[in-house]
Amino acid sequence: MRTSIATVCLSGSLEDKLYACADAGFDGVEIFEPDLVVSDRSPEEIRALADRLGLSLDLYQPFRDFEGVAPDLLEDNLRRARERFATARRLGIGTVLVCSNVATATVDDDEVSAAQLRRLGDLAAEHGIRVAFEALAWGRFVDDYRRSWRIAERAGHEAVGVCLDSFHILARGHDPAGIEEIPGDKIFFVQLADAPALTMDVLSWSRHHRLFPGEGAWDLGAFVRHVARAGYGGPLSLEVFNDVFRQADTRRTAEHALRSLVWLEDRAARLPGSPPTLQRIADPDVPTGFDYVEVKAEDTGDVEAVLGQLGMTFRGQHRTKPVRLWSSGDSRVVLNEQHARDEAPHLAGVGLRVTDAAVVSDRARALAVSPASRRTQAGELEMAGFVAPSGLEVFLNDRDLGDEPAWVAEFEHGHAADPSDPASGGGVRAVDHVNVSHGRDAHDEAVLFCTSVLGLRTPPATEAAGPHGLVRSQVMRSDDGRVRLSLNVAPGGVRHPDHVALVCDDVVAVAQRARERGLRPVPVPDNYYDDLRARFGLDGQVLATLREHRLLFDRSASGEFWHFYTPRIGRLCFEIVQRVGDYDVYATDNTPVLLAAQDRMDRAAAAGTPTAGRSGGRSS
Amino acid sequence: MRTSIATVCLSGSLEDKLYACADAGFDGVEIFEPDLVVSDRSPEEIRALADRLGLSLDLYQPFRDFEGVAPDLLEDNLRRARERFATARRLGIGTVLVCSNVATATVDDDEVSAAQLRRLGDLAAEHGIRVAFEALAWGRFVDDYRRSWRIAERAGHEAVGVCLDSFHILARGHDPAGIEEIPGDKIFFVQLADAPALTMDVLSWSRHHRLFPGEGAWDLGAFVRHVARAGYGGPLSLEVFNDVFRQADTRRTAEHALRSLVWLEDRAARLPGSPPTLQRIADPDVPTGFDYVEVKAEDTGDVEAVLGQLGMTFRGQHRTKPVRLWSSGDSRVVLNEQHARDEAPHLAGVGLRVTDAAVVSDRARALAVSPASRRTQAGELEMAGFVAPSGLEVFLNDRDLGDEPAWVAEFEHGHAADPSDPASGGGVRAVDHVNVSHGRDAHDEAVLFCTSVLGLRTPPATEAAGPHGLVRSQVMRSDDGRVRLSLNVAPGGVRHPDHVALVCDDVVAVAQRARERGLRPVPVPDNYYDDLRARFGLDGQVLATLREHRLLFDRSASGEFWHFYTPRIGRLCFEIVQRVGDYDVYATDNTPVLLAAQDRMDRAAAAGTPTAGRSGGRSS
């Protein structure tokens, strides 16, 4: 179906919005009247710009407080409507949204409202315009789409139909199945928004907290299927009022919005009983594991030192690029010094193993994701890849050579992998998860990227208190847990290091050997061990082991989690974890301990003083 | 009464928090257990630090999920309690908070819970500790303070009493009058938080949206009076979980917190029937008008040019400082070039007329406000002043000389004020309001400053959409409207210019003369006038006048508002307004037009291109 978006979803001037929508690939837009009012461009200029950009102008909105009024007010409302229809004509727009009356309705009578809409229909028809009547969730008398349709039907005018907005229908808990009883040609417009499951007054919820489809709590796929089964042939349009999107980058938000709409139509198309008007894109192909993680810096030497302390093996230098590979078991860390002048070590990319990279690439392209390219020479493996919203490069690998990915053969002059050691000896075995921090305004986009493009799932989000505020964390994972990404939102201005968590089967041994090789893990305070004893009633020997190696600990109903962190190296650190039993989460309770310790180390480093703590700190 | 605060209200490490609380003037703190757990300081070190800083440690909290459990779980809970009591002893804290059980309660029986609390009391007494039992608003069985007291009373143990938290009581809508039926010596602790009137789930409301007293919707004065009348003699302590405060500057938040507590006790003390244990501070003395506004810059020449265009009069240079004065009618603009190297023009201070400056200063001092000083020479007027949270300096004047403030005589070599012109001729007559922008994390503090120190009122806040996001606006005003400050919160990273609004009786004449003198007001787009016609049905002549002078317009039930803005000068602009009839608000509907036009001018200035628009733009 055609794609459209209300200009109110985006930041910037009206021209900025039109350019961004066209570049993202939308077919059309709804002009939100206040965006036109504040613009210095005439309606004719906006029309001409949209024509040049190949955008249709699908709707002019909103026209408020029309129906259900006393006769004298009706005349003034018709005068107002005439002005708005004239503006719509100047914009070349054929459909005007009429919201159900909130402020001035005094007559609660379908017949009166229908008669008034009939007069509006006459006026609209004179201007060559149709009016789409919409029940607002907080309308004075009309707050249910079934009633707005009943009134529009009773109006019996060819220029009068309805607009259906998923927010107003689902926020009130109304069953959208009734949409299928409305003739498709009387549904003049469809607006879509998702929303989080909040309990708050519906007006604030609507004005500030709407989300793009796929980011909230509602089943919009089923909603769109109802609309399509009704025979609606117009655009699917987004109308998302959200404080964050309003202040985010216009172009990124437009791409993000289109991605959500394409994802939604695909989802609806996959439901049983969906009509062929709904278009599918390539199937999702959920990654089966991490192929590698890539760390980039002008000088990756400090990272190599830590990988060595953790017992990983240097596998060689890339034959044509200043790129080095370390591995242990099935974990691989690529260290990239290309074009990294002045860059501190940071997580630059992840490789994912997929069944068919071409299918994932097709799906990503359909979802408006930018491709990434890898510089390859003759004989080297070409890999499909793309850039995630955070800037992280994601490459896809569907080719192995024996136990290892085929591309490993491009690295020379390193040690051989020895499958019996160190991984089988309790050393690092695989990448457990990758933890990425970004700002509040990048978060929803990143989550939607992971769900729509990669097909990852979202368990409930968590929160942890850090010394500079709350850190929200959303894990994205494959069903089997072999791919887990944790997306963290830190308070404004705070940037916690990203981290790569490596899993082993004997974290005490890894910690012991790492310490012998000189690693000083993030110092965990004594108070933490007193707290562990109180919380879990751990026996003295276990507690002594944890304390000796400064390990963190958690227990769930299904198992235990033992772990420690390396100090920050640039914008990155490593975590070593051991999962005992079926422990399947992330010890969120320990995050405040980590954040406080990192903060102490950062402050000590800034002040040039050593950190305190029995385990000793390392300030760089 | 003694003042205290829970460490969870503040950002930073535990030591940061103790230093900030001591500096702000708190008598004591509650140690929030997770703050201790993540700290690398031992409990003994914290105790010693608090002693040195003169802070009492009033409460160790929270101990969770104790009562109403099965017998086997009770034993483990007592084991946990023993650990926590030991820690409290190491901290030298005599009172531990026990929250009503949320997670593990299975027995809904007062007698069982009382018996279990009695055992806890025995254990506590062995450690020399008292336990304060608190009903959480979301407790499994105990969610009402009247029930927590019933259980504590039935426990009949000298070491068992209750903790009363205004949030848990008022969020549930429970009547706090019942507090007076609890013996004061069984109220072991009182925690205070305000909250906005939100409709949301009570747990999220509590964890993220609490406010300091005076900033929310609740009558905490009455609450404190109930507590005092019950005979409670412990500290009044703040426990405010708020996402913003958690990430704000520790010291500023501590001062802000103390201010709210002192204000609250004063408010409670002024209620009829308050006992003498509640302390009053100096009376509020609401300002009666603006004495002056002060603009500071390395070079204030551009500001002088605009003031001249607006018809104001140069009144002279200060006799000992590089400071100049312009006036018109009762409006005065002080231009200050002292110590302003590299500073663009910005609003640096306001002078307020008060009845008795000494009283206001006393009140400000009691409310932990920092004093500001003015460099004075022999024979010059000494003025009391202080620094508002935004950094704005506020000076108080209670002395006039004839029609003008006494300090005007310090300016020399300017023109005389002529009361018949320009003000009486329709020119600028007075300062109407001052509009200040600040970040989200400064907002609550600034509002509390204006209400508690200056005694200003807060009409409902408004919102306006700008090209980079929503701008929230809170007007602070005296009852008669002669002092109005508008505090604006712009989206992250956006800084709109502050503005000074000057009122006149003939804005068309001021605009006309200003244009003749070369002023190009902020260009208002044609679409705006089309919208005005549609909205208000204005007649052609009025519309033509508005359009010719590019004036903005609003109408309320009680009058009209005509206004225009000068271009930005540094971080400042001026607004000229005319209020017709009893129009008493601020034309918030026009704010998006202003923000969009300012954005176009800023972008044009950055790009070096002229702005479009029939009225002509000016890009600097």
PDB file of N, CA, C and O in Angstrom, chain A residues 114 117-118 146-157 160-162 181 183 186:
ATOM      1  N   ALA A 114     -25.061  14.371  11.735  1.00  0.00           N
ATOM      2  CA  ALA A 114     -25.063  13.906  10.339  1.00  0.00           C
ATOM      3  C   ALA A 114     -25.519  15.030   9.412  1.00  0.00           C
ATOM      4  O   ALA A 114     -24.918  15.258   8.347  1.00  0.00           O
ATOM      5  N   LEU A 117     -22.725  17.498   9.083  1.00  0.00           N
ATOM      6  CA  LEU A 117     -21.660  16.984   8.208  1.00  0.00           C
ATOM      7  C   LEU A 117     -22.114  16.990   6.741  1.00  0.00           C
ATOM      8  O   LEU A 117     -21.288  17.147   5.838  1.00  0.00           O
ATOM      9  N   ARG A 118     -23.427  16.800   6.525  1.00  0.00           N
ATOM     10  CA  ARG A 118     -23.943  16.850   5.148  1.00  0.00           C
ATOM     11  C   ARG A 118     -23.723  18.246   4.577  1.00  0.00           C
ATOM     12  O   ARG A 118     -23.288  18.392   3.431  1.00  0.00           O
ATOM     13  N   ARG A 146     -16.877   3.622  15.740  1.00  0.00           N
ATOM     14  CA  ARG A 146     -18.140   3.061  15.256  1.00  0.00           C
ATOM     15  C   ARG A 146     -19.211   4.142  15.215  1.00  0.00           C
ATOM     16  O   ARG A 146     -20.074   4.153  14.343  1.00  0.00           O
ATOM     17  N   ARG A 147     -19.131   5.086  16.133  1.00  0.00           N
ATOM     18  CA  ARG A 147     -20.109   6.166  16.109  1.00  0.00           C
ATOM     19  C   ARG A 147     -19.784   7.169  15.009  1.00  0.00           C
ATOM     20  O   ARG A 147     -20.682   7.670  14.329  1.00  0.00           O
ATOM     21  N   SER A 148     -18.496   7.470  14.810  1.00  0.00           N
ATOM     22  CA  SER A 148     -18.161   8.410  13.738  1.00  0.00           C
ATOM     23  C   SER A 148     -18.596   7.833  12.386  1.00  0.00           C
ATOM     24  O   SER A 148     -19.092   8.558  11.517  1.00  0.00           O
ATOM     25  N   TRP A 149     -18.460   6.504  12.239  1.00  0.00           N
ATOM     26  CA  TRP A 149     -18.920   5.907  10.981  1.00  0.00           C
ATOM     27  C   TRP A 149     -20.443   5.959  10.871  1.00  0.00           C
ATOM     28  O   TRP A 149     -20.995   6.261   9.812  1.00  0.00           O
ATOM     29  N   ARG A 150     -21.144   5.713  11.980  1.00  0.00           N
ATOM     30  CA  ARG A 150     -22.606   5.758  11.956  1.00  0.00           C
ATOM     31  C   ARG A 150     -23.080   7.150  11.520  1.00  0.00           C
ATOM     32  O   ARG A 150     -24.004   7.292  10.711  1.00  0.00           O
ATOM     33  N   ILE A 151     -22.404   8.170  12.030  1.00  0.00           N
ATOM     34  CA  ILE A 151     -22.798   9.544  11.671  1.00  0.00           C
ATOM     35  C   ILE A 151     -22.457   9.839  10.209  1.00  0.00           C
ATOM     36  O   ILE A 151     -23.257  10.406   9.472  1.00  0.00           O
ATOM     37  N   ALA A 152     -21.264   9.415   9.793  1.00  0.00           N
ATOM     38  CA  ALA A 152     -20.869   9.658   8.398  1.00  0.00           C
ATOM     39  C   ALA A 152     -21.804   8.912   7.446  1.00  0.00           C
ATOM     40  O   ALA A 152     -22.195   9.420   6.378  1.00  0.00           O
ATOM     41  N   GLU A 153     -22.186   7.695   7.826  1.00  0.00           N
ATOM     42  CA  GLU A 153     -23.088   6.900   6.989  1.00  0.00           C
ATOM     43  C   GLU A 153     -24.442   7.606   6.870  1.00  0.00           C
ATOM     44  O   GLU A 153     -25.020   7.727   5.790  1.00  0.00           O
ATOM     45  N   ARG A 154     -24.907   8.101   8.037  1.00  0.00           N
ATOM     46  CA  ARG A 154     -26.200   8.774   8.040  1.00  0.00           C
ATOM     47  C   ARG A 154     -26.135  10.085   7.257  1.00  0.00           C
ATOM     48  O   ARG A 154     -27.136  10.514   6.669  1.00  0.00           O
ATOM     49  N   ALA A 155     -24.979  10.723   7.219  1.00  0.00           N
ATOM     50  CA  ALA A 155     -24.830  11.942   6.421  1.00  0.00           C
ATOM     51  C   ALA A 155     -25.117  11.624   4.957  1.00  0.00           C
ATOM     52  O   ALA A 155     -25.686  12.437   4.221  1.00  0.00           O
ATOM     53  N   GLY A 156     -24.724  10.423   4.523  1.00  0.00           N
ATOM     54  CA  GLY A 156     -25.080   9.964   3.175  1.00  0.00           C
ATOM     55  C   GLY A 156     -24.611  10.900   2.074  1.00  0.00           C
ATOM     56  O   GLY A 156     -25.342  11.209   1.149  1.00  0.00           O
ATOM     57  N   HIS A 157     -23.385  11.362   2.198  1.00  0.00           N
ATOM     58  CA  HIS A 157     -22.870  12.334   1.226  1.00  0.00           C
ATOM     59  C   HIS A 157     -21.583  11.770   0.629  1.00  0.00           C
ATOM     60  O   HIS A 157     -20.726  11.295   1.359  1.00  0.00           O
ATOM     61  N   VAL A 160     -18.333  12.785   2.191  1.00  0.00           N
ATOM     62  CA  VAL A 160     -18.143  12.555   3.624  1.00  0.00           C
ATOM     63  C   VAL A 160     -17.822  11.084   3.900  1.00  0.00           C
ATOM     64  O   VAL A 160     -18.608  10.199   3.540  1.00  0.00           O
ATOM     65  N   GLY A 161     -16.675  10.850   4.497  1.00  0.00           N
ATOM     66  CA  GLY A 161     -16.290   9.492   4.903  1.00  0.00           C
ATOM     67  C   GLY A 161     -15.628   9.551   6.272  1.00  0.00           C
ATOM     68  O   GLY A 161     -15.789  10.532   6.996  1.00  0.00           O
ATOM     69  N   VAL A 162     -14.860   8.514   6.619  1.00  0.00           N
ATOM     70  CA  VAL A 162     -14.202   8.524   7.921  1.00  0.00           C
ATOM     71  C   VAL A 162     -12.684   8.416   7.786  1.00  0.00           C
ATOM     72  O   VAL A 162     -12.167   7.944   6.763  1.00  0.00           O
ATOM     73  N   GLU A 181     -16.593  -3.803   8.824  1.00  0.00           N
ATOM     74  CA  GLU A 181     -17.993  -3.563   8.446  1.00  0.00           C
ATOM     75  C   GLU A 181     -18.183  -2.219   7.735  1.00  0.00           C
ATOM     76  O   GLU A 181     -19.280  -1.898   7.304  1.00  0.00           O
ATOM     77  N   PRO A 183     -17.581   0.120   4.514  1.00  0.00           N
ATOM     78  CA  PRO A 183     -17.164  -0.049   3.112  1.00  0.00           C
ATOM     79  C   PRO A 183     -15.811   0.626   2.881  1.00  0.00           C
ATOM     80  O   PRO A 183     -15.593   1.757   3.335  1.00  0.00           O
ATOM     81  N   LYS A 186     -15.503   4.199   1.830  1.00  0.00           N
ATOM     82  CA  LYS A 186     -15.903   5.252   2.761  1.00  0.00           C
ATOM     83  C   LYS A 186     -14.822   5.484   3.839  1.00  0.00           C
ATOM     84  O   LYS A 186     -14.966   6.354   4.684  1.00  0.00           O
TER      85      LYS A 186
END
